[in-house]
N, CA, C and O atoms as CSV, one atom per row, in Angstrom:
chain,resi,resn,atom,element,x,y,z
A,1,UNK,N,N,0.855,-1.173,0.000
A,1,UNK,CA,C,0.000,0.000,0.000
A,1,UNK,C,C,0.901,1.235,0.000
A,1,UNK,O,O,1.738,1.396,0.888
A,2,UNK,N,N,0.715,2.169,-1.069
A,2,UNK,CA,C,1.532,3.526,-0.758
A,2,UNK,C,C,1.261,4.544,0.151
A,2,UNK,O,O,0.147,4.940,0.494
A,3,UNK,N,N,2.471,4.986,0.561
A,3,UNK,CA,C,2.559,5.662,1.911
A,3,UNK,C,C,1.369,6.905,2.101
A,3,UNK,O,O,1.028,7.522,3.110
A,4,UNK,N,N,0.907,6.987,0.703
A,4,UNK,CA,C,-0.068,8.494,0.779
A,4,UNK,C,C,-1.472,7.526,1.449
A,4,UNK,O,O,-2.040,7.831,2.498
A,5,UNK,N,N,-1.769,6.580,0.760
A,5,UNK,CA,C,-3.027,6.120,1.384
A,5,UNK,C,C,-2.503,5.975,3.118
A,5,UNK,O,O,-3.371,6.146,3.974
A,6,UNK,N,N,-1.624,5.781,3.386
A,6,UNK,CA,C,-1.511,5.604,4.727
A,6,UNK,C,C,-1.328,6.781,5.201
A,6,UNK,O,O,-1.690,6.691,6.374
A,7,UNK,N,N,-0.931,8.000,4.972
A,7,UNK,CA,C,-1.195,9.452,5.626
A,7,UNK,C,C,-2.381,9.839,5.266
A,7,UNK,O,O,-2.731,10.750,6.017
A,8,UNK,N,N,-3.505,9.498,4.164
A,8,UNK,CA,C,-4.794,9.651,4.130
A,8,UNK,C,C,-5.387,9.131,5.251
A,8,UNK,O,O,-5.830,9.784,6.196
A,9,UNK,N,N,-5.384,7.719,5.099
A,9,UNK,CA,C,-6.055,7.257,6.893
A,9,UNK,C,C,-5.868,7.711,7.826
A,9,UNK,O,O,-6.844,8.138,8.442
A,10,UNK,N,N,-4.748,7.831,8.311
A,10,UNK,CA,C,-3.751,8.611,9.599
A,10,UNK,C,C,-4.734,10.061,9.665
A,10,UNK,O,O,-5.537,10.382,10.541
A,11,UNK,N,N,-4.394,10.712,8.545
A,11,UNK,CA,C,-5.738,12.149,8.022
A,11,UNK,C,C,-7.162,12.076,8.840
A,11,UNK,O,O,-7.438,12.975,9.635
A,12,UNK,N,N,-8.076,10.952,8.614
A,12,UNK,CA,C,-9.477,10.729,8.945
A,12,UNK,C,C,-9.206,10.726,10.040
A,12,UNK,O,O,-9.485,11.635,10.822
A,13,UNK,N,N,-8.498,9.514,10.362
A,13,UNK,CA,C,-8.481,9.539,12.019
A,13,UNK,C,C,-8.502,10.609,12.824
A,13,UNK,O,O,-9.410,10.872,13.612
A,14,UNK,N,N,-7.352,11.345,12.617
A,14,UNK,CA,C,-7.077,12.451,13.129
A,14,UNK,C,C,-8.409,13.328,12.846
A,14,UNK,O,O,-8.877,13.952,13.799
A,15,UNK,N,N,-8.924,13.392,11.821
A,15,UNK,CA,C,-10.327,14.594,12.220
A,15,UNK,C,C,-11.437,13.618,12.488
A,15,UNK,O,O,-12.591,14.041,12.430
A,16,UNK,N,N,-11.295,12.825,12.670
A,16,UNK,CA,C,-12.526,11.937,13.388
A,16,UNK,C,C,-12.297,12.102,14.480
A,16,UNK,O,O,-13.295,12.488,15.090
A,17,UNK,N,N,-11.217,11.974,15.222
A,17,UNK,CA,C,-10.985,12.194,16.867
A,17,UNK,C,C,-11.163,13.559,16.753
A,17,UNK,O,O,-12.081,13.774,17.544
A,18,UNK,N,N,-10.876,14.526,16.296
A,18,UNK,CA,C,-10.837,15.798,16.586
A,18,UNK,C,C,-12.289,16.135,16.735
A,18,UNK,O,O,-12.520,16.958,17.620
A,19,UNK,N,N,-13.165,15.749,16.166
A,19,UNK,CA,C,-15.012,16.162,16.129
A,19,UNK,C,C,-15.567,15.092,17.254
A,19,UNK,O,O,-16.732,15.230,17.626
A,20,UNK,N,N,-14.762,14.026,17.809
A,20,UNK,CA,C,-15.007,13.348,19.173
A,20,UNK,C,C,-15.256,14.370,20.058
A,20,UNK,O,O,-14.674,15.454,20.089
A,21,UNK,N,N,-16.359,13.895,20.953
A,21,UNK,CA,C,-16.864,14.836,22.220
A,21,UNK,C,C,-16.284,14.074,23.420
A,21,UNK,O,O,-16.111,14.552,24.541
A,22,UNK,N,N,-16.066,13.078,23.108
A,22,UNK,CA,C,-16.099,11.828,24.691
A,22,UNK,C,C,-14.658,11.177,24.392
A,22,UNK,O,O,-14.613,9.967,24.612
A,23,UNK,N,N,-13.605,11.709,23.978
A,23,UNK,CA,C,-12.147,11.383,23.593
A,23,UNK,C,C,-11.610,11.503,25.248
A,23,UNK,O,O,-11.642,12.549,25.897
A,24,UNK,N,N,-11.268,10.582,25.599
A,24,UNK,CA,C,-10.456,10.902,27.208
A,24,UNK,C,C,-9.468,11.631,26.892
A,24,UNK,O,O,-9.429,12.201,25.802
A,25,UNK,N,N,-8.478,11.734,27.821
A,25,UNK,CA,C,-6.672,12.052,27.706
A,25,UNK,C,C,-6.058,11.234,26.849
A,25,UNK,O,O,-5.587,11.514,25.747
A,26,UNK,N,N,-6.096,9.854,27.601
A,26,UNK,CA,C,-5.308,8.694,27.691
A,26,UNK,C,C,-5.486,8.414,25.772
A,26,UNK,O,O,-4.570,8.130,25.000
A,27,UNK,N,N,-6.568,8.561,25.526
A,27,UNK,CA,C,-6.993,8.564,24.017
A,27,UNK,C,C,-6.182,9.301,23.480
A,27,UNK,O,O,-5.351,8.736,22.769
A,28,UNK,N,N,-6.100,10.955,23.616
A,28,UNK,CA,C,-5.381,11.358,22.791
A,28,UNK,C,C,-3.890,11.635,22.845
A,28,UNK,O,O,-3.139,12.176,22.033
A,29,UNK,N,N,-3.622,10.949,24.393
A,29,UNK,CA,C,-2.259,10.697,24.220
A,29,UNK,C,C,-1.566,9.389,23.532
A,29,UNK,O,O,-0.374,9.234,23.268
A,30,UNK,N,N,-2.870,8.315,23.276
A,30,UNK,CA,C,-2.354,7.416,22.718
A,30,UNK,C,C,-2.033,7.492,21.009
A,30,UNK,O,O,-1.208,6.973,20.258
A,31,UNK,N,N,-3.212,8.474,20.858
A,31,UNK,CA,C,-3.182,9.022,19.357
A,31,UNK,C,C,-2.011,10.117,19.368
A,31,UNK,O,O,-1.556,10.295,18.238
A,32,UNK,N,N,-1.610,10.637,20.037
A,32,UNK,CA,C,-0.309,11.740,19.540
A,32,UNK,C,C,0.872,10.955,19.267
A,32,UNK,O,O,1.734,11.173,18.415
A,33,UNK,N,N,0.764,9.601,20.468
A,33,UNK,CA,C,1.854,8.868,20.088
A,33,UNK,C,C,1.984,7.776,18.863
A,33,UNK,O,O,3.003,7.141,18.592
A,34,UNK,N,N,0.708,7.704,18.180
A,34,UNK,CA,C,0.032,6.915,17.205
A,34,UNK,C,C,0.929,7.588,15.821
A,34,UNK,O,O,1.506,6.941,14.947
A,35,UNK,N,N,0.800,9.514,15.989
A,35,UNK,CA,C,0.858,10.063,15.516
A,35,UNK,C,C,2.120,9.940,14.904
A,35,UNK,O,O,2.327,9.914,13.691
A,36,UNK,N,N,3.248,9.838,16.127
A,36,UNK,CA,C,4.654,10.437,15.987
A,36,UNK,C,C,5.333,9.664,15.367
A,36,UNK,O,O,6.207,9.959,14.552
A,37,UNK,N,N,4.779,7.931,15.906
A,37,UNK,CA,C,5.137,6.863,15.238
A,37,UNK,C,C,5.152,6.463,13.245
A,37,UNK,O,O,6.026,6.078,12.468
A,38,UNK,N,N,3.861,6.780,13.125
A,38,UNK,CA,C,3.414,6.765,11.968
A,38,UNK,C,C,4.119,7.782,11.458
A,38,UNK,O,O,4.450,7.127,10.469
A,39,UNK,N,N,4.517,8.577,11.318
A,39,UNK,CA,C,5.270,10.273,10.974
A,39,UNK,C,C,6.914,9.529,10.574
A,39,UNK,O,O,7.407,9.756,9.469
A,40,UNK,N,N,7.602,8.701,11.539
A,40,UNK,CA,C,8.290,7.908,11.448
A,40,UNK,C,C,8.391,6.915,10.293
A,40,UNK,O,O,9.342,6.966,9.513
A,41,UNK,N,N,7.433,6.026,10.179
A,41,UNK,CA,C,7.422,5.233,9.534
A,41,UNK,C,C,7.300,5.634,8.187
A,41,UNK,O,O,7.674,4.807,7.356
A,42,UNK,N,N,6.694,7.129,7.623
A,42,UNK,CA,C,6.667,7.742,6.678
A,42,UNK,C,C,7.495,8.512,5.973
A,42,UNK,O,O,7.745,8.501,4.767
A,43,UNK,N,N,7.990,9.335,7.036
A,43,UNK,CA,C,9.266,10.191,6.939
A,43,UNK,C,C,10.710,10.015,7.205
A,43,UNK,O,O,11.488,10.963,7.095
A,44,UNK,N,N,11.068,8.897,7.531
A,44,UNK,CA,C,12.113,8.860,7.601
A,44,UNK,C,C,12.812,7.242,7.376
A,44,UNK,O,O,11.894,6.422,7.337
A,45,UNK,N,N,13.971,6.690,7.245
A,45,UNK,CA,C,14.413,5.129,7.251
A,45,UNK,C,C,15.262,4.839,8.280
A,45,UNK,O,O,16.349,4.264,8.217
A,46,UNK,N,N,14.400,5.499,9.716
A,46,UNK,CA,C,14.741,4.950,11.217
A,46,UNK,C,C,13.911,3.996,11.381
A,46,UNK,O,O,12.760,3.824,10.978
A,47,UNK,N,N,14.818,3.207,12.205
A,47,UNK,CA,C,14.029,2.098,12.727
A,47,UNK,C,C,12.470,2.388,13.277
A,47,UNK,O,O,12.179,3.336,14.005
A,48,UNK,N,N,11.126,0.948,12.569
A,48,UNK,CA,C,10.002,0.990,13.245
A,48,UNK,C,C,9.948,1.287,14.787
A,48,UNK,O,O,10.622,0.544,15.500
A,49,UNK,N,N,9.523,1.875,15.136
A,49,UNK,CA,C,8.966,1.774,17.034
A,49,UNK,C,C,8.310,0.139,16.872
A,49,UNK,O,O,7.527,-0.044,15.940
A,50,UNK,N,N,8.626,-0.942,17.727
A,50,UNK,CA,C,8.076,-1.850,17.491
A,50,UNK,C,C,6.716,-1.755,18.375
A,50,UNK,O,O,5.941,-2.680,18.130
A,51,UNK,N,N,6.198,-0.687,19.500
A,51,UNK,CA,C,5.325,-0.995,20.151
A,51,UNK,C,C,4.117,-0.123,18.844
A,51,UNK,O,O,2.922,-0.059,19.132
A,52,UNK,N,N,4.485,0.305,17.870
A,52,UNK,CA,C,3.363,0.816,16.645
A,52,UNK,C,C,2.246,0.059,17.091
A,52,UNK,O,O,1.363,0.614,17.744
A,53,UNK,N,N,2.156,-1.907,16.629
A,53,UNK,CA,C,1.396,-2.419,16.775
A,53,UNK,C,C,0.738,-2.420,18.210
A,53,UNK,O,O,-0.491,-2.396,18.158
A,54,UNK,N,N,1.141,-2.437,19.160
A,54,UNK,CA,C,0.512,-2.222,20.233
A,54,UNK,C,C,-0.251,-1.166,20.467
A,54,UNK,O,O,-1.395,-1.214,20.918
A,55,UNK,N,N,0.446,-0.045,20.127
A,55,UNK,CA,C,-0.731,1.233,19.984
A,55,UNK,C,C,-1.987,1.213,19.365
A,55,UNK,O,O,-3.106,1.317,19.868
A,56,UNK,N,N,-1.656,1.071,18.246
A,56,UNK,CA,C,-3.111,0.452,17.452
A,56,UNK,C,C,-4.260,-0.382,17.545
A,56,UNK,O,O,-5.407,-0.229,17.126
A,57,UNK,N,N,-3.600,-1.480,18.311
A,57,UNK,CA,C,-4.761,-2.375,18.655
A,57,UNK,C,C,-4.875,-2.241,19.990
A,57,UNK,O,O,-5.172,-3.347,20.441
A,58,UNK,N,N,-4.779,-1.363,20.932
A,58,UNK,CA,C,-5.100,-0.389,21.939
A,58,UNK,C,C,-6.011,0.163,21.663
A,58,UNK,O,O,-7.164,-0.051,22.040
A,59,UNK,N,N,-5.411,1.389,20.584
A,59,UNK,CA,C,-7.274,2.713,19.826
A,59,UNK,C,C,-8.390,1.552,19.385
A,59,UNK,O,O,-9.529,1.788,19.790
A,60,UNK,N,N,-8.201,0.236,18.549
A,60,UNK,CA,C,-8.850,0.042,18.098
A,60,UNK,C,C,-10.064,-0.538,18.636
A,60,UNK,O,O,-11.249,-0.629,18.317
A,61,UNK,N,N,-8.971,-1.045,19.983
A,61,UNK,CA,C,-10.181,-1.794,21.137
A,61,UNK,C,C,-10.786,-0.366,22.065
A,61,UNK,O,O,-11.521,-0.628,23.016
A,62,UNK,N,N,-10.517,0.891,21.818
A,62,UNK,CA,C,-11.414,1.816,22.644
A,62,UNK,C,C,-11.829,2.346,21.990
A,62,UNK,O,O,-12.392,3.228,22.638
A,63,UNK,N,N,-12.095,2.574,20.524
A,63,UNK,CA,C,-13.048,2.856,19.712
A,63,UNK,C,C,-14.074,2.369,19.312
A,63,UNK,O,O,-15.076,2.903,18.835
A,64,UNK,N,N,-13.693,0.750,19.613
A,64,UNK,CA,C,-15.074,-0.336,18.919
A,64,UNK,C,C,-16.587,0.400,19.010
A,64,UNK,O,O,-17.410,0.283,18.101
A,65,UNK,N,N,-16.820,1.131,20.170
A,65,UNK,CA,C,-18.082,1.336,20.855
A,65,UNK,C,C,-18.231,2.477,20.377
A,65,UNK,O,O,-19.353,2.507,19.871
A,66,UNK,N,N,-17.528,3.795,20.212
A,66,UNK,CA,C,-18.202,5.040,20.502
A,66,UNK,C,C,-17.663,5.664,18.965
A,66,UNK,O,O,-18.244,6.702,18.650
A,67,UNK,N,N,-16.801,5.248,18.139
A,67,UNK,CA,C,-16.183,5.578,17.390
A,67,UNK,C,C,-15.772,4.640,16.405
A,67,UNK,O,O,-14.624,4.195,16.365
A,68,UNK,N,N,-16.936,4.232,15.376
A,68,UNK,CA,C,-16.496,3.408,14.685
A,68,UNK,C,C,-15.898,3.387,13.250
A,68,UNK,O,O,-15.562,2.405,12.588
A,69,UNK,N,N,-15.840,4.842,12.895
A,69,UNK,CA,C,-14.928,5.356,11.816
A,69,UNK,C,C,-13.701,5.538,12.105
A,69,UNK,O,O,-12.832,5.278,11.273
A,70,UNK,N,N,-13.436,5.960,13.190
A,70,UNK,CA,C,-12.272,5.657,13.763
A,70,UNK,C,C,-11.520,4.547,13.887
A,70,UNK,O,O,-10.372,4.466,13.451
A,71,UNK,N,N,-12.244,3.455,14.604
A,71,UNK,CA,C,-11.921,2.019,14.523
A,71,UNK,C,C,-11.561,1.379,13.157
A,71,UNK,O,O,-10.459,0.841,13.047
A,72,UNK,N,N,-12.202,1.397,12.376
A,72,UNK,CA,C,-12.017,1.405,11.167
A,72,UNK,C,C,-10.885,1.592,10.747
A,72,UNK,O,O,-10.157,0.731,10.253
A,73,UNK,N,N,-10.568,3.047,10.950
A,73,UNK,CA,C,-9.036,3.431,10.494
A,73,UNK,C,C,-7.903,2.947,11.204
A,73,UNK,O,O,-6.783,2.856,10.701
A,74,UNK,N,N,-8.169,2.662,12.278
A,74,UNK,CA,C,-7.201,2.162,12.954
A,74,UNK,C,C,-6.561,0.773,12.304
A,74,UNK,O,O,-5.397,0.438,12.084
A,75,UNK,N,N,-8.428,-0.190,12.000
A,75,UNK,CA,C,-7.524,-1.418,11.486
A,75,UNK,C,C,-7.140,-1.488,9.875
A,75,UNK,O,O,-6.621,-2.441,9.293
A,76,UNK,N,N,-7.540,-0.209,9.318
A,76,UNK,CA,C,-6.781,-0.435,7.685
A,76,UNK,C,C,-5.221,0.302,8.123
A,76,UNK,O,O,-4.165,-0.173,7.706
A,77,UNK,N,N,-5.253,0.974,8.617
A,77,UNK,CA,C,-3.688,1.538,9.071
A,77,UNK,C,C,-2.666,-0.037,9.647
A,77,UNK,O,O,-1.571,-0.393,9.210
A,78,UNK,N,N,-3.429,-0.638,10.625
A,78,UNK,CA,C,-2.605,-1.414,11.048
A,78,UNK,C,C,-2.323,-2.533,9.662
A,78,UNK,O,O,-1.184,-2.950,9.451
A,79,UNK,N,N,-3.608,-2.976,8.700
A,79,UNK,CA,C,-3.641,-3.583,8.001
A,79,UNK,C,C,-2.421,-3.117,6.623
A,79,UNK,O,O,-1.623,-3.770,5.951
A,80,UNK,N,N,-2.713,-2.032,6.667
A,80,UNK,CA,C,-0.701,-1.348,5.549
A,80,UNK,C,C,-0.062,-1.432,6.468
A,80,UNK,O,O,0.758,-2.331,6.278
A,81,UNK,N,N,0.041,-1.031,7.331
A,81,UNK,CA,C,1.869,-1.604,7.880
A,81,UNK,C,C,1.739,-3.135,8.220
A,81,UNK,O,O,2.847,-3.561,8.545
A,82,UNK,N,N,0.984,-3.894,8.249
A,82,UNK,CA,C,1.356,-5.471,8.117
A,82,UNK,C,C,1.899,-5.529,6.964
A,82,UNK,O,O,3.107,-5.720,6.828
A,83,UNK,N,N,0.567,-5.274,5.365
A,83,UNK,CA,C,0.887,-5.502,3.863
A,83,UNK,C,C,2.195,-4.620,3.566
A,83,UNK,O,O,2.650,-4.727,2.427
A,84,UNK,N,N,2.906,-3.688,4.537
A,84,UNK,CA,C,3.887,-3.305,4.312
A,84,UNK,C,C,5.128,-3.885,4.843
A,84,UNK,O,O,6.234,-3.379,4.651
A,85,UNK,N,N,4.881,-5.150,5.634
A,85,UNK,CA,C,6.072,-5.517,6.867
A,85,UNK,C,C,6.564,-5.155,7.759
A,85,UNK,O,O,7.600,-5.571,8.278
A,86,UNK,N,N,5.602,-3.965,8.205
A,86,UNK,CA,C,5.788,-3.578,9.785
A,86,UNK,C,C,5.384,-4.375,10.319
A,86,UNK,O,O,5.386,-4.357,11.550
């Protein structure tokens, strides 16, 4: 998958959480760090953060319920960096 579809998703997410009313902290500190990671994996040929995957399927299990466009993005994001070999 090319890296633009994966800063497109990364994109939604980010204004899907942003129009969230009921986003805790812990949420959007998990998403800033979602953020920095992915920014990484895009921008530069430093090593993956290996806890990426852990972050992700973190948002994805606290979105299931209240946020399911979100969720969504979470698992096509995680789903390119698998089809990518992250």
């Amino acid at each position: 998958m090319p890296t633009e579809k994966l800063k497109s998703l990364l994109q939604e997410l980010k204004s899907e959480l942003r129009d969230a009313k009921n986003a805790d902290e812990e949420t959007r500190d998990l998403m800033l760090s979602l953020d920095t990671q992915l920014q990484a994996v895009l921008n530069t040929s430093s090593p993956i953060d290996p806890t990426i995957e852990d972050t992700l399927t973190e948002l994805e299990s606290r979105f299931a319920v209240d946020h399911p466009i979100a969720e969504r993005c979470v698992r096509e994001i995680l789903d390119a960096l698998n089809k990518m070999g992250i």
